[in-house]
Amino acid sequence: MSTNEPLDLWLLDVELLKKLVVGIGEVSEITGVPQRQIRYWEEKGIIRAVKEGEGTTRKYDYLSIKKILLVKELLDDGYTLDAAAKKVEDRMRTVTEVFKKLADRTETANE
Amino acid sequence: MSTNEPLDLWLLDVELLKKLVVGIGEVSEITGVPQRQIRYWEEKGIIRAVKEGEGTTRKYDYLSIKKILLVKELLDDGYTLDAAAKKVEDRMRTVTEVFKKLADRTETANE
DNA sequence: CAATGATTGTAGAAATATTACAATTTACGA
DNA sequence: TCGTAAATTGTAATATTTCTACAATCATTG
């Protein structure tokens, strides 16, 4: 399927992707979930922001945004917030695993 | 090499990746290039930020950050800023192409 | 209806980022 | 060494974005 694997790997640069954390405003724009709601979900322990220190602003990484999108989807499907959270948890486990594997692969391949 | 291609593709979600734009502070942290310098490079037309409207803050996407990292590397190697910019331009052309291909692939595979 | 879950509103303060003007440093050929 | 253009850096005043905290509003269901 892939005819140029090395370039693909270079392009992905999962290490960089992991560092890409965006502000709540952006996340809201991207996902369509209001800032207020995102903070609320965080309050409830469903989402976790990457705080970089005390008295700073929230930052969200790729996986968190993915998670927010999933929760939103499930809510639209009629799930309860807690139920959605639980279901998403399972899904994220798999994703995170693949993410790690991918990271390992590119880590050794990229330099 | 990849034993679980569908999941990999789902994980990548290039569409999402394209929307991931981060503030200049983050970019500075990630790349190690001072904010001031990033703005300067932009002034010179080497970097391009994704402004989301008039009178708003700068945002940078994955490829821009990649670019900043490349420029920085070349500068450290003794290149002139203009020379570095030119060299990076070539490299980015390839990257952008692959990026597009990747996007096409996942676009059709993900929903 | 009452109670719980989920969301939304907002003021005032804190954190981040912007612009614009200017100074400083570096590299290098005359 | 001097001049000069390139490159970087400093910063004050202003603008934008985000934070917290307290509270109100809907919706669902027993």
CSV table of N, CA, C and O in Angstrom, one decimal, chain A residues 1-2 4-5 7-13 16-17 19-22 26 29-30 52 59 62-63 65-66 69-70 91 94-95 98-99 101-102 105, chain B residues 1-2 4-5 7-13 16-17 19-22 26 29-30 52 59 62-63 65-66 69-70 91 94-95 98-99 101-102 105:
chain,number,residue,atom,x,y,z
A,1,MET,N,0.8,-1.2,0.0
A,1,MET,CA,0.0,0.0,0.0
A,1,MET,C,0.9,1.3,0.0
A,1,MET,O,0.8,2.1,-0.9
A,2,SER,N,1.8,1.3,0.9
A,2,SER,CA,2.7,2.5,1.0
A,2,SER,C,3.9,2.3,0.1
A,2,SER,O,4.6,1.3,0.3
A,4,ASN,N,6.3,4.6,-0.2
A,4,ASN,CA,7.5,5.4,0.2
A,4,ASN,C,7.5,5.4,1.8
A,4,ASN,O,7.4,6.5,2.4
A,5,GLU,N,7.7,4.3,2.3
A,5,GLU,CA,7.6,4.2,3.8
A,5,GLU,C,8.5,5.1,4.6
A,5,GLU,O,8.1,5.8,5.5
A,7,LEU,N,9.7,8.1,4.0
A,7,LEU,CA,9.2,9.4,4.0
A,7,LEU,C,7.9,9.5,4.9
A,7,LEU,O,7.8,10.5,5.7
A,8,ASP,N,7.1,8.5,4.8
A,8,ASP,CA,5.9,8.5,5.7
A,8,ASP,C,6.3,8.6,7.1
A,8,ASP,O,5.7,9.4,7.9
A,9,LEU,N,7.3,7.8,7.5
A,9,LEU,CA,7.7,7.8,8.9
A,9,LEU,C,8.2,9.1,9.3
A,9,LEU,O,7.9,9.6,10.3
A,10,TRP,N,9.1,9.7,8.4
A,10,TRP,CA,9.7,10.9,8.8
A,10,TRP,C,8.6,12.0,9.0
A,10,TRP,O,8.6,12.8,9.9
A,11,LEU,N,7.6,11.9,8.1
A,11,LEU,CA,6.5,12.9,8.1
A,11,LEU,C,5.7,12.8,9.4
A,11,LEU,O,5.4,13.8,10.0
A,12,LEU,N,5.5,11.6,9.9
A,12,LEU,CA,4.7,11.4,11.0
A,12,LEU,C,5.3,12.0,12.3
A,12,LEU,O,4.6,12.8,13.0
A,13,ASP,N,6.5,11.7,12.5
A,13,ASP,CA,7.2,12.3,13.6
A,13,ASP,C,6.3,12.4,14.9
A,13,ASP,O,5.9,13.4,15.3
A,16,LEU,N,7.0,14.7,17.7
A,16,LEU,CA,6.5,16.1,17.6
A,16,LEU,C,5.0,16.1,17.8
A,16,LEU,O,4.5,17.0,18.5
A,17,LEU,N,4.3,15.2,17.3
A,17,LEU,CA,2.9,15.1,17.4
A,17,LEU,C,2.5,15.1,18.9
A,17,LEU,O,1.5,15.8,19.3
A,19,LYS,N,4.0,16.4,21.3
A,19,LYS,CA,4.2,17.8,21.9
A,19,LYS,C,3.2,18.8,21.4
A,19,LYS,O,3.1,19.9,22.0
A,20,LEU,N,2.5,18.5,20.4
A,20,LEU,CA,1.6,19.5,19.8
A,20,LEU,C,0.4,19.6,20.8
A,20,LEU,O,-0.6,18.9,20.7
A,21,VAL,N,0.4,20.6,21.6
A,21,VAL,CA,-0.7,20.8,22.5
A,21,VAL,C,-1.4,22.2,22.2
A,21,VAL,O,-0.7,23.2,22.1
A,22,VAL,N,-2.7,22.2,22.1
A,22,VAL,CA,-3.3,23.4,21.7
A,22,VAL,C,-4.3,23.9,22.8
A,22,VAL,O,-4.7,23.2,23.7
A,26,GLU,N,-8.9,26.7,20.5
A,26,GLU,CA,-8.7,25.9,19.3
A,26,GLU,C,-9.5,24.6,19.4
A,26,GLU,O,-10.2,24.2,18.4
A,29,GLU,N,-13.0,25.1,18.7
A,29,GLU,CA,-13.2,25.3,17.2
A,29,GLU,C,-13.2,24.0,16.5
A,29,GLU,O,-14.0,23.7,15.6
A,30,ILE,N,-12.2,23.2,16.8
A,30,ILE,CA,-11.9,22.0,16.1
A,30,ILE,C,-13.1,21.0,16.3
A,30,ILE,O,-13.6,20.3,15.4
A,52,GLU,N,0.9,22.9,32.1
A,52,GLU,CA,2.3,22.9,32.1
A,52,GLU,C,2.9,23.6,33.3
A,52,GLU,O,4.1,23.8,33.4
A,59,LYS,N,-3.9,23.0,28.1
A,59,LYS,CA,-3.5,22.6,26.8
A,59,LYS,C,-3.9,21.2,26.6
A,59,LYS,O,-4.0,20.4,27.5
A,62,TYR,N,-3.2,15.7,21.1
A,62,TYR,CA,-3.9,15.0,20.0
A,62,TYR,C,-4.9,14.0,20.6
A,62,TYR,O,-6.1,14.0,20.2
A,63,LEU,N,-4.5,13.2,21.5
A,63,LEU,CA,-5.4,12.1,22.0
A,63,LEU,C,-6.5,12.7,22.8
A,63,LEU,O,-7.7,12.2,22.7
A,65,ILE,N,-8.0,15.5,22.2
A,65,ILE,CA,-9.0,16.0,21.3
A,65,ILE,C,-9.8,14.9,20.6
A,65,ILE,O,-11.0,15.0,20.5
A,66,LYS,N,-9.1,13.9,20.3
A,66,LYS,CA,-9.7,12.7,19.8
A,66,LYS,C,-10.8,12.2,20.8
A,66,LYS,O,-11.9,11.8,20.4
A,69,LEU,N,-13.8,14.4,20.8
A,69,LEU,CA,-14.7,14.1,19.6
A,69,LEU,C,-15.5,12.8,19.8
A,69,LEU,O,-16.7,12.8,19.4
A,70,LEU,N,-14.9,11.8,20.4
A,70,LEU,CA,-15.6,10.6,20.7
A,70,LEU,C,-16.8,10.8,21.6
A,70,LEU,O,-17.9,10.4,21.4
A,91,ARG,N,-12.2,2.5,24.2
A,91,ARG,CA,-11.6,2.8,22.8
A,91,ARG,C,-10.3,3.4,22.9
A,91,ARG,O,-9.4,3.1,22.2
A,94,THR,N,-7.1,1.2,23.4
A,94,THR,CA,-6.6,0.7,22.1
A,94,THR,C,-5.8,1.7,21.4
A,94,THR,O,-4.6,1.5,21.0
A,95,VAL,N,-6.4,2.9,21.3
A,95,VAL,CA,-5.7,3.9,20.5
A,95,VAL,C,-4.4,4.3,21.1
A,95,VAL,O,-3.4,4.4,20.4
A,98,VAL,N,-1.7,1.7,20.2
A,98,VAL,CA,-1.2,1.8,18.9
A,98,VAL,C,-0.3,3.0,18.8
A,98,VAL,O,0.7,3.0,18.1
A,99,PHE,N,-0.7,4.1,19.4
A,99,PHE,CA,0.0,5.3,19.5
A,99,PHE,C,1.5,5.0,19.9
A,99,PHE,O,2.4,5.5,19.4
A,101,LYS,N,3.1,2.1,20.1
A,101,LYS,CA,3.8,1.3,19.1
A,101,LYS,C,4.3,2.1,18.0
A,101,LYS,O,5.5,2.0,17.6
A,102,LEU,N,3.5,3.0,17.5
A,102,LEU,CA,3.8,3.9,16.4
A,102,LEU,C,5.0,4.7,16.8
A,102,LEU,O,6.0,5.0,16.0
A,105,ARG,N,8.2,2.8,16.8
A,105,ARG,CA,8.7,2.5,15.4
A,105,ARG,C,9.4,3.7,14.8
A,105,ARG,O,10.5,3.6,14.2
B,1,MET,N,5.4,-4.8,7.7
B,1,MET,CA,5.8,-4.0,8.9
B,1,MET,C,4.6,-3.7,9.8
B,1,MET,O,4.6,-4.1,11.0
B,2,SER,N,3.6,-3.1,9.2
B,2,SER,CA,2.5,-2.8,10.0
B,2,SER,C,1.5,-4.0,10.1
B,2,SER,O,1.1,-4.5,9.1
B,4,ASN,N,-1.4,-3.9,11.8
B,4,ASN,CA,-2.7,-3.4,12.1
B,4,ASN,C,-3.0,-2.1,11.4
B,4,ASN,O,-3.3,-1.1,12.0
B,5,GLU,N,-2.9,-2.2,10.1
B,5,GLU,CA,-3.0,-1.0,9.3
B,5,GLU,C,-4.3,-0.2,9.5
B,5,GLU,O,-4.2,1.1,9.6
B,7,LEU,N,-6.2,0.3,12.0
B,7,LEU,CA,-6.1,1.1,13.3
B,7,LEU,C,-5.1,2.2,13.1
B,7,LEU,O,-5.4,3.4,13.6
B,8,ASP,N,-4.0,2.0,12.5
B,8,ASP,CA,-3.0,3.0,12.3
B,8,ASP,C,-3.6,4.2,11.6
B,8,ASP,O,-3.4,5.3,11.9
B,9,LEU,N,-4.3,3.8,10.5
B,9,LEU,CA,-4.9,4.9,9.7
B,9,LEU,C,-5.9,5.7,10.6
B,9,LEU,O,-6.0,6.9,10.5
B,10,TRP,N,-6.7,5.0,11.3
B,10,TRP,CA,-7.7,5.7,12.1
B,10,TRP,C,-7.0,6.6,13.1
B,10,TRP,O,-7.4,7.7,13.3
B,11,LEU,N,-5.9,6.1,13.6
B,11,LEU,CA,-5.2,6.9,14.6
B,11,LEU,C,-4.6,8.1,14.0
B,11,LEU,O,-4.7,9.2,14.6
B,12,LEU,N,-4.1,8.1,12.8
B,12,LEU,CA,-3.5,9.2,12.2
B,12,LEU,C,-4.4,10.4,12.0
B,12,LEU,O,-4.1,11.5,12.4
B,13,ASP,N,-5.5,10.1,11.4
B,13,ASP,CA,-6.5,11.1,11.2
B,13,ASP,C,-5.9,12.4,10.8
B,13,ASP,O,-5.8,13.4,11.5
B,16,LEU,N,-7.6,15.7,11.2
B,16,LEU,CA,-7.5,16.4,12.5
B,16,LEU,C,-6.1,17.0,12.7
B,16,LEU,O,-6.0,18.1,13.2
B,17,LEU,N,-5.2,16.3,12.3
B,17,LEU,CA,-3.8,16.8,12.4
B,17,LEU,C,-3.7,18.1,11.7
B,17,LEU,O,-3.0,19.1,12.2
B,19,LYS,N,-5.8,20.4,11.4
B,19,LYS,CA,-6.5,21.4,12.1
B,19,LYS,C,-5.8,21.8,13.4
B,19,LYS,O,-6.1,22.8,14.0
B,20,LEU,N,-4.9,20.9,13.8
B,20,LEU,CA,-4.1,21.2,15.1
B,20,LEU,C,-3.2,22.4,14.9
B,20,LEU,O,-2.1,22.2,14.4
B,21,VAL,N,-3.7,23.5,15.4
B,21,VAL,CA,-2.8,24.7,15.3
B,21,VAL,C,-2.5,25.2,16.7
B,21,VAL,O,-3.4,25.3,17.5
B,22,VAL,N,-1.3,25.5,16.9
B,22,VAL,CA,-0.9,25.9,18.3
B,22,VAL,C,-0.4,27.3,18.3
B,22,VAL,O,0.1,27.9,17.3
B,26,GLU,N,3.7,27.9,22.5
B,26,GLU,CA,3.9,26.5,22.4
B,26,GLU,C,5.0,26.2,21.4
B,26,GLU,O,5.9,25.4,21.6
B,29,GLU,N,8.3,26.8,22.7
B,29,GLU,CA,8.7,25.8,23.7
B,29,GLU,C,9.1,24.5,23.0
B,29,GLU,O,10.1,23.9,23.3
B,30,ILE,N,8.3,24.1,22.0
B,30,ILE,CA,8.6,22.9,21.2
B,30,ILE,C,9.9,23.0,20.5
B,30,ILE,O,10.7,22.0,20.5
B,52,GLU,N,-6.5,33.4,12.1
B,52,GLU,CA,-7.9,32.9,11.9
B,52,GLU,C,-8.8,34.1,11.8
B,52,GLU,O,-10.0,33.9,11.7
B,59,LYS,N,-1.3,31.4,14.8
B,59,LYS,CA,-1.4,30.0,15.0
B,59,LYS,C,-0.5,29.2,14.0
B,59,LYS,O,-0.5,29.7,12.9
B,62,TYR,N,1.2,21.9,12.0
B,62,TYR,CA,2.2,20.9,12.1
B,62,TYR,C,3.4,21.1,11.1
B,62,TYR,O,4.5,21.1,11.5
B,63,LEU,N,3.0,21.4,9.9
B,63,LEU,CA,4.0,21.6,8.9
B,63,LEU,C,4.8,22.9,9.1
B,63,LEU,O,6.1,22.9,8.9
B,65,ILE,N,5.6,24.1,12.0
B,65,ILE,CA,6.5,23.8,13.1
B,65,ILE,C,7.7,22.9,12.6
B,65,ILE,O,8.8,23.2,12.9
B,66,LYS,N,7.3,22.0,11.8
B,66,LYS,CA,8.3,21.2,11.1
B,66,LYS,C,9.3,22.1,10.4
B,66,LYS,O,10.5,21.9,10.5
B,69,LEU,N,11.7,23.9,12.7
B,69,LEU,CA,12.7,23.1,13.2
B,69,LEU,C,13.8,22.9,12.1
B,69,LEU,O,15.0,22.9,12.5
B,70,LEU,N,13.4,22.8,10.9
B,70,LEU,CA,14.4,22.6,9.8
B,70,LEU,C,15.2,23.8,9.7
B,70,LEU,O,16.5,23.8,9.6
B,91,ARG,N,12.7,20.9,0.6
B,91,ARG,CA,12.3,19.8,1.5
B,91,ARG,C,10.8,19.8,1.8
B,91,ARG,O,10.2,18.7,1.8
B,94,THR,N,8.4,18.3,-0.8
B,94,THR,CA,8.2,16.8,-0.8
B,94,THR,C,7.3,16.4,0.4
B,94,THR,O,6.4,15.6,0.2
B,95,VAL,N,7.6,17.0,1.5
B,95,VAL,CA,6.8,16.7,2.7
B,95,VAL,C,5.3,16.9,2.5
B,95,VAL,O,4.5,16.1,2.7
B,98,VAL,N,3.7,14.3,0.3
B,98,VAL,CA,3.4,13.1,1.0
B,98,VAL,C,2.2,13.3,2.0
B,98,VAL,O,1.3,12.5,2.1
B,99,PHE,N,2.2,14.5,2.6
B,99,PHE,CA,1.1,14.8,3.5
B,99,PHE,C,-0.2,14.7,2.8
B,99,PHE,O,-1.2,14.1,3.3
B,101,LYS,N,-0.9,13.1,0.0
B,101,LYS,CA,-1.2,11.7,-0.3
B,101,LYS,C,-1.8,10.9,0.9
B,101,LYS,O,-2.8,10.2,0.8
B,102,LEU,N,-1.1,11.2,2.0
B,102,LEU,CA,-1.6,10.5,3.2
B,102,LEU,C,-3.0,10.9,3.6
B,102,LEU,O,-3.8,10.1,4.0
B,105,ARG,N,-5.5,9.1,1.4
B,105,ARG,CA,-5.6,7.7,1.9
B,105,ARG,C,-6.5,7.6,3.1
B,105,ARG,O,-7.4,6.7,3.1
